């Protein structure tokens, strides 16, 4: 890479150009150290990995999606040449280099994850992260798959995937037991795209059906810094599982566990709320996913008062609904495998009750069920009544604004790479670009110390 300092070119780069700030953040030495085991000390010198990363950063920060177009832009643009440390005479690598590095050294070394985490570390150093409150959400990104050439799910199998022989099909087979993809749900989509079978066939946005992946963001609500990012299938189970993965990874990597987490109703199932409250001691500012409310005018479960001391419900008429009427020698007798409990009233009591028509018109006696982790669900309902919950609702919109910026400004409305690994790479690079832009905006060049040349 000729003209390393690039002083002749640097004079032509505007002082407030975003790449001047980003240039002070990226650490090329750490990139080389991470990839050093993957290079041989024999033969012709390889292309510097820092050059590839810097070109990728330009592409995602500036919304240049095509690698061919990116190479042309770097060749012609003086600011891009200076940022990539090519000087005036440096040669721009061929567009095919990105595929070789992306499918090879970058994935083997997990380099993109390291670069992303380095941006989070810099945000922590610059006091852009409070760690008090996080928000999580997912957004659908169209996959590089043609739904017209998709086949019905009943005609798809691992044998068909092996026969397809492409890289995306191989990655699909490797993720069949992955909780974020194949093992997220036993329910298969209606159609499968042979070119990218891991993509989810959906019409979630009430439009024409298409194949998608889901990008999941965990952000700190102070300055919308992306703390973690994960690629999954576009189904609720995978997205909820990704939120737990990102919370655990953030705590392990940076030692940060938020006081509260804001999310929409998709994350409000009993199991997830129980995990947040009991295992992680995180306040869930999340609407409870509750299907027990009735709309036919009869009493709902919320009309029954829970008596924890006596393990029973009290109906609006003051009668007790119990799970068991006598003690059993076996404490597990009558327990459902799912953990759900059923509380019943006496038949004789319900038959003469004046409220029977608005309680159990067709049934002989009324019963209500108590879901597992009901204490956590009740806690989430109480949290929703606080002023802090209203504040969290406004802050949760910041993650939606990041998704809008991702699609409209960075141009990531459709993936160019296929397979689960391709989706992970693109989502990581986009998150890197957004965090770098956040640093450049909130900590402009005057804050940093310009290195001596």
mmCIF file of C-alpha atoms in Angstrom, residues 156-360:
data_model
loop_
_atom_site.group_PDB
_atom_site.id
_atom_site.type_symbol
_atom_site.label_atom_id
_atom_site.label_comp_id
_atom_site.label_asym_id
_atom_site.label_seq_id
_atom_site.Cartn_x
_atom_site.Cartn_y
_atom_site.Cartn_z
ATOM 1 C CA UNK A 156 -38.198 -30.315 0.326
ATOM 2 C CA UNK A 157 -35.933 -32.466 2.467
ATOM 3 C CA UNK A 158 -32.275 -32.655 3.572
ATOM 4 C CA UNK A 159 -31.679 -35.050 0.683
ATOM 5 C CA UNK A 160 -32.930 -32.439 -1.784
ATOM 6 C CA UNK A 161 -30.679 -29.858 -0.112
ATOM 7 C CA UNK A 162 -27.641 -32.109 -0.501
ATOM 8 C CA UNK A 163 -28.533 -32.656 -4.153
ATOM 9 C CA UNK A 164 -28.729 -28.895 -4.709
ATOM 10 C CA UNK A 165 -25.020 -28.671 -3.915
ATOM 11 C CA UNK A 166 -24.810 -24.889 -3.526
ATOM 12 C CA UNK A 167 -23.173 -23.091 -0.595
ATOM 13 C CA UNK A 168 -26.469 -21.777 0.830
ATOM 14 C CA UNK A 169 -27.958 -25.293 0.886
ATOM 15 C CA UNK A 170 -24.878 -26.601 2.728
ATOM 16 C CA UNK A 171 -25.180 -23.852 5.321
ATOM 17 C CA UNK A 172 -28.882 -24.698 5.665
ATOM 18 C CA UNK A 173 -27.976 -28.295 6.544
ATOM 19 C CA UNK A 174 -25.442 -27.094 9.114
ATOM 20 C CA UNK A 175 -28.072 -24.976 10.909
ATOM 21 C CA UNK A 176 -30.859 -27.573 11.181
ATOM 22 C CA UNK A 177 -30.066 -27.953 14.906
ATOM 23 C CA UNK A 178 -29.473 -24.240 15.460
ATOM 24 C CA UNK A 179 -32.062 -22.560 17.702
ATOM 25 C CA UNK A 180 -31.909 -19.444 15.542
ATOM 26 C CA UNK A 181 -32.752 -21.309 12.335
ATOM 27 C CA UNK A 182 -33.772 -24.935 11.823
ATOM 28 C CA UNK A 183 -34.532 -25.799 15.453
ATOM 29 C CA UNK A 184 -36.470 -22.597 16.186
ATOM 30 C CA UNK A 185 -39.800 -24.218 15.327
ATOM 31 C CA UNK A 186 -40.975 -27.598 13.986
ATOM 32 C CA UNK A 187 -43.396 -25.763 11.694
ATOM 33 C CA UNK A 188 -41.963 -25.408 8.223
ATOM 34 C CA UNK A 189 -42.764 -22.526 5.858
ATOM 35 C CA UNK A 190 -45.217 -23.116 3.052
ATOM 36 C CA UNK A 191 -42.508 -22.836 0.376
ATOM 37 C CA UNK A 192 -38.715 -23.199 0.335
ATOM 38 C CA UNK A 193 -36.323 -21.343 -1.971
ATOM 39 C CA UNK A 194 -33.757 -23.757 -3.443
ATOM 40 C CA UNK A 195 -31.225 -20.951 -3.882
ATOM 41 C CA UNK A 196 -31.411 -20.040 -0.150
ATOM 42 C CA UNK A 197 -33.429 -22.629 1.804
ATOM 43 C CA UNK A 198 -32.695 -21.068 5.217
ATOM 44 C CA UNK A 199 -34.666 -17.946 4.261
ATOM 45 C CA UNK A 200 -38.227 -17.779 5.607
ATOM 46 C CA UNK A 201 -41.116 -17.669 3.125
ATOM 47 C CA UNK A 202 -43.556 -15.135 4.567
ATOM 48 C CA UNK A 203 -46.119 -12.467 3.878
ATOM 49 C CA UNK A 204 -45.838 -10.857 7.297
ATOM 50 C CA UNK A 205 -46.110 -7.341 5.943
ATOM 51 C CA UNK A 206 -49.447 -8.072 4.205
ATOM 52 C CA UNK A 207 -47.862 -7.801 0.801
ATOM 53 C CA UNK A 208 -46.884 -10.323 -1.801
ATOM 54 C CA UNK A 209 -45.048 -13.270 -0.208
ATOM 55 C CA UNK A 210 -41.263 -13.188 -0.270
ATOM 56 C CA UNK A 211 -38.216 -14.866 1.349
ATOM 57 C CA UNK A 212 -36.609 -13.057 4.278
ATOM 58 C CA UNK A 213 -34.126 -13.201 7.120
ATOM 59 C CA UNK A 214 -34.559 -11.318 10.400
ATOM 60 C CA UNK A 215 -31.928 -8.960 11.772
ATOM 61 C CA UNK A 216 -32.168 -8.566 15.556
ATOM 62 C CA UNK A 217 -30.816 -5.470 17.318
ATOM 63 C CA UNK A 218 -30.090 -4.994 21.015
ATOM 64 C CA UNK A 219 -29.464 -1.294 21.622
ATOM 65 C CA UNK A 220 -28.645 0.952 24.538
ATOM 66 C CA UNK A 221 -31.382 3.581 24.701
ATOM 67 C CA UNK A 222 -29.111 6.442 25.765
ATOM 68 C CA UNK A 223 -27.646 7.106 22.301
ATOM 69 C CA UNK A 224 -29.001 4.202 20.216
ATOM 70 C CA UNK A 225 -25.670 2.362 20.242
ATOM 71 C CA UNK A 226 -26.081 -1.179 18.896
ATOM 72 C CA UNK A 227 -24.794 -3.482 21.638
ATOM 73 C CA UNK A 228 -25.325 -6.703 19.689
ATOM 74 C CA UNK A 229 -26.785 -8.010 16.453
ATOM 75 C CA UNK A 230 -27.992 -11.475 15.471
ATOM 76 C CA UNK A 231 -29.374 -13.073 12.300
ATOM 77 C CA UNK A 232 -32.288 -15.522 12.610
ATOM 78 C CA UNK A 233 -35.273 -16.980 10.821
ATOM 79 C CA UNK A 234 -38.172 -14.557 10.587
ATOM 80 C CA UNK A 235 -40.338 -16.242 13.243
ATOM 81 C CA UNK A 236 -41.160 -15.170 16.771
ATOM 82 C CA UNK A 237 -39.493 -18.097 18.551
ATOM 83 C CA UNK A 238 -36.153 -17.423 16.847
ATOM 84 C CA UNK A 239 -36.338 -13.681 17.513
ATOM 85 C CA UNK A 240 -37.125 -14.166 21.215
ATOM 86 C CA UNK A 241 -34.268 -16.658 21.481
ATOM 87 C CA UNK A 242 -31.949 -14.153 19.793
ATOM 88 C CA UNK A 243 -32.808 -11.527 22.415
ATOM 89 C CA UNK A 244 -31.626 -13.882 25.166
ATOM 90 C CA UNK A 245 -28.482 -14.759 23.242
ATOM 91 C CA UNK A 246 -27.619 -11.091 22.770
ATOM 92 C CA UNK A 247 -28.275 -10.214 26.426
ATOM 93 C CA UNK A 248 -26.057 -13.068 27.620
ATOM 94 C CA UNK A 249 -23.322 -12.258 25.111
ATOM 95 C CA UNK A 250 -23.332 -8.565 26.027
ATOM 96 C CA UNK A 251 -23.023 -9.377 29.726
ATOM 97 C CA UNK A 252 -20.222 -11.869 29.100
ATOM 98 C CA UNK A 253 -18.290 -9.684 26.659
ATOM 99 C CA UNK A 254 -18.714 -6.219 28.223
ATOM 100 C CA UNK A 255 -19.941 -6.983 31.748
ATOM 101 C CA UNK A 256 -23.156 -5.002 31.200
ATOM 102 C CA UNK A 257 -26.596 -6.174 32.297
ATOM 103 C CA UNK A 258 -29.393 -3.600 31.857
ATOM 104 C CA UNK A 259 -31.798 -2.658 34.639
ATOM 105 C CA UNK A 260 -34.735 -2.865 32.233
ATOM 106 C CA UNK A 261 -35.546 -4.084 28.733
ATOM 107 C CA UNK A 262 -38.126 -2.598 26.363
ATOM 108 C CA UNK A 263 -39.709 -4.676 23.610
ATOM 109 C CA UNK A 264 -43.020 -5.238 21.842
ATOM 110 C CA UNK A 265 -45.668 -7.894 22.487
ATOM 111 C CA UNK A 266 -43.803 -10.553 20.502
ATOM 112 C CA UNK A 267 -41.352 -10.808 23.422
ATOM 113 C CA UNK A 268 -44.107 -10.932 26.075
ATOM 114 C CA UNK A 269 -44.648 -14.696 26.345
ATOM 115 C CA UNK A 270 -44.560 -16.313 29.785
ATOM 116 C CA UNK A 271 -41.303 -18.201 29.303
ATOM 117 C CA UNK A 272 -39.362 -15.137 28.180
ATOM 118 C CA UNK A 273 -40.762 -12.946 30.958
ATOM 119 C CA UNK A 274 -39.887 -15.621 33.507
ATOM 120 C CA UNK A 275 -36.341 -15.800 32.150
ATOM 121 C CA UNK A 276 -35.905 -12.024 32.351
ATOM 122 C CA UNK A 277 -37.374 -11.602 35.837
ATOM 123 C CA UNK A 278 -36.223 -14.749 37.640
ATOM 124 C CA UNK A 279 -32.926 -15.609 35.985
ATOM 125 C CA UNK A 280 -31.591 -12.218 34.899
ATOM 126 C CA UNK A 281 -33.332 -9.784 37.309
ATOM 127 C CA UNK A 282 -34.225 -7.464 34.425
ATOM 128 C CA UNK A 283 -37.372 -5.350 34.614
ATOM 129 C CA UNK A 284 -39.517 -6.198 31.553
ATOM 130 C CA UNK A 285 -41.154 -3.141 30.034
ATOM 131 C CA UNK A 286 -42.939 -5.498 27.659
ATOM 132 C CA UNK A 287 -46.692 -5.939 26.975
ATOM 133 C CA UNK A 288 -47.788 -9.370 28.183
ATOM 134 C CA UNK A 289 -48.815 -11.773 25.435
ATOM 135 C CA UNK A 290 -52.180 -12.775 26.920
ATOM 136 C CA UNK A 291 -54.936 -14.725 25.157
ATOM 137 C CA UNK A 292 -57.087 -15.292 28.245
ATOM 138 C CA UNK A 293 -59.251 -12.200 27.836
ATOM 139 C CA UNK A 294 -62.743 -12.945 26.601
ATOM 140 C CA UNK A 295 -64.722 -10.757 24.220
ATOM 141 C CA UNK A 296 -68.160 -12.388 24.559
ATOM 142 C CA UNK A 297 -69.122 -10.553 27.745
ATOM 143 C CA UNK A 298 -68.316 -13.403 30.149
ATOM 144 C CA UNK A 299 -65.801 -13.246 32.979
ATOM 145 C CA UNK A 300 -62.152 -13.376 31.911
ATOM 146 C CA UNK A 301 -59.316 -14.742 34.008
ATOM 147 C CA UNK A 302 -58.413 -11.219 35.054
ATOM 148 C CA UNK A 303 -61.793 -10.951 36.809
ATOM 149 C CA UNK A 304 -60.730 -13.683 39.232
ATOM 150 C CA UNK A 305 -58.581 -12.660 42.204
ATOM 151 C CA UNK A 306 -55.460 -14.722 42.907
ATOM 152 C CA UNK A 307 -55.007 -15.805 46.541
ATOM 153 C CA UNK A 308 -51.367 -16.830 46.760
ATOM 154 C CA UNK A 309 -51.487 -17.753 50.456
ATOM 155 C CA UNK A 310 -54.107 -20.472 49.865
ATOM 156 C CA UNK A 311 -53.150 -21.361 46.267
ATOM 157 C CA UNK A 312 -56.591 -20.561 44.867
ATOM 158 C CA UNK A 313 -58.587 -18.104 42.766
ATOM 159 C CA UNK A 314 -61.577 -16.175 44.103
ATOM 160 C CA UNK A 315 -64.405 -15.607 41.629
ATOM 161 C CA UNK A 316 -66.367 -12.306 41.437
ATOM 162 C CA UNK A 317 -69.051 -13.878 43.630
ATOM 163 C CA UNK A 318 -66.536 -14.731 46.342
ATOM 164 C CA UNK A 319 -66.267 -18.509 45.775
ATOM 165 C CA UNK A 320 -62.956 -20.368 45.765
ATOM 166 C CA UNK A 321 -61.519 -22.199 42.752
ATOM 167 C CA UNK A 322 -58.945 -24.748 43.862
ATOM 168 C CA UNK A 323 -56.520 -26.958 41.999
ATOM 169 C CA UNK A 324 -56.925 -29.883 44.431
ATOM 170 C CA UNK A 325 -59.610 -30.506 47.051
ATOM 171 C CA UNK A 326 -57.531 -32.950 49.084
ATOM 172 C CA UNK A 327 -53.880 -33.746 49.705
ATOM 173 C CA UNK A 328 -52.117 -36.415 47.650
ATOM 174 C CA UNK A 329 -49.228 -38.549 48.790
ATOM 175 C CA UNK A 330 -47.588 -37.963 45.409
ATOM 176 C CA UNK A 331 -46.972 -34.186 44.999
ATOM 177 C CA UNK A 332 -46.610 -34.578 41.213
ATOM 178 C CA UNK A 333 -50.045 -36.127 40.772
ATOM 179 C CA UNK A 334 -52.301 -34.090 38.542
ATOM 180 C CA UNK A 335 -49.511 -31.828 37.280
ATOM 181 C CA UNK A 336 -49.435 -31.161 33.526
ATOM 182 C CA UNK A 337 -46.075 -31.555 31.741
ATOM 183 C CA UNK A 338 -46.336 -27.995 30.473
ATOM 184 C CA UNK A 339 -46.557 -26.656 34.027
ATOM 185 C CA UNK A 340 -50.018 -25.182 33.496
ATOM 186 C CA UNK A 341 -52.353 -25.436 36.506
ATOM 187 C CA UNK A 342 -56.146 -25.721 36.384
ATOM 188 C CA UNK A 343 -58.319 -24.320 39.185
ATOM 189 C CA UNK A 344 -61.930 -25.506 39.387
ATOM 190 C CA UNK A 345 -65.056 -24.461 41.239
ATOM 191 C CA UNK A 346 -67.605 -26.827 42.736
ATOM 192 C CA UNK A 347 -70.307 -27.889 40.309
ATOM 193 C CA UNK A 348 -72.988 -27.425 42.962
ATOM 194 C CA UNK A 349 -71.777 -23.890 43.643
ATOM 195 C CA UNK A 350 -71.827 -22.843 39.980
ATOM 196 C CA UNK A 351 -75.269 -24.341 39.304
ATOM 197 C CA UNK A 352 -76.979 -22.002 41.790
ATOM 198 C CA UNK A 353 -74.693 -18.997 41.241
ATOM 199 C CA UNK A 354 -76.555 -15.840 40.036
ATOM 200 C CA UNK A 355 -73.649 -14.998 37.724
ATOM 201 C CA UNK A 356 -73.578 -18.339 35.920
ATOM 202 C CA UNK A 357 -74.830 -16.852 32.634
ATOM 203 C CA UNK A 358 -71.902 -14.436 32.468
ATOM 204 C CA UNK A 359 -69.387 -16.874 33.887
ATOM 205 C CA UNK A 360 -69.950 -20.402 32.527
#
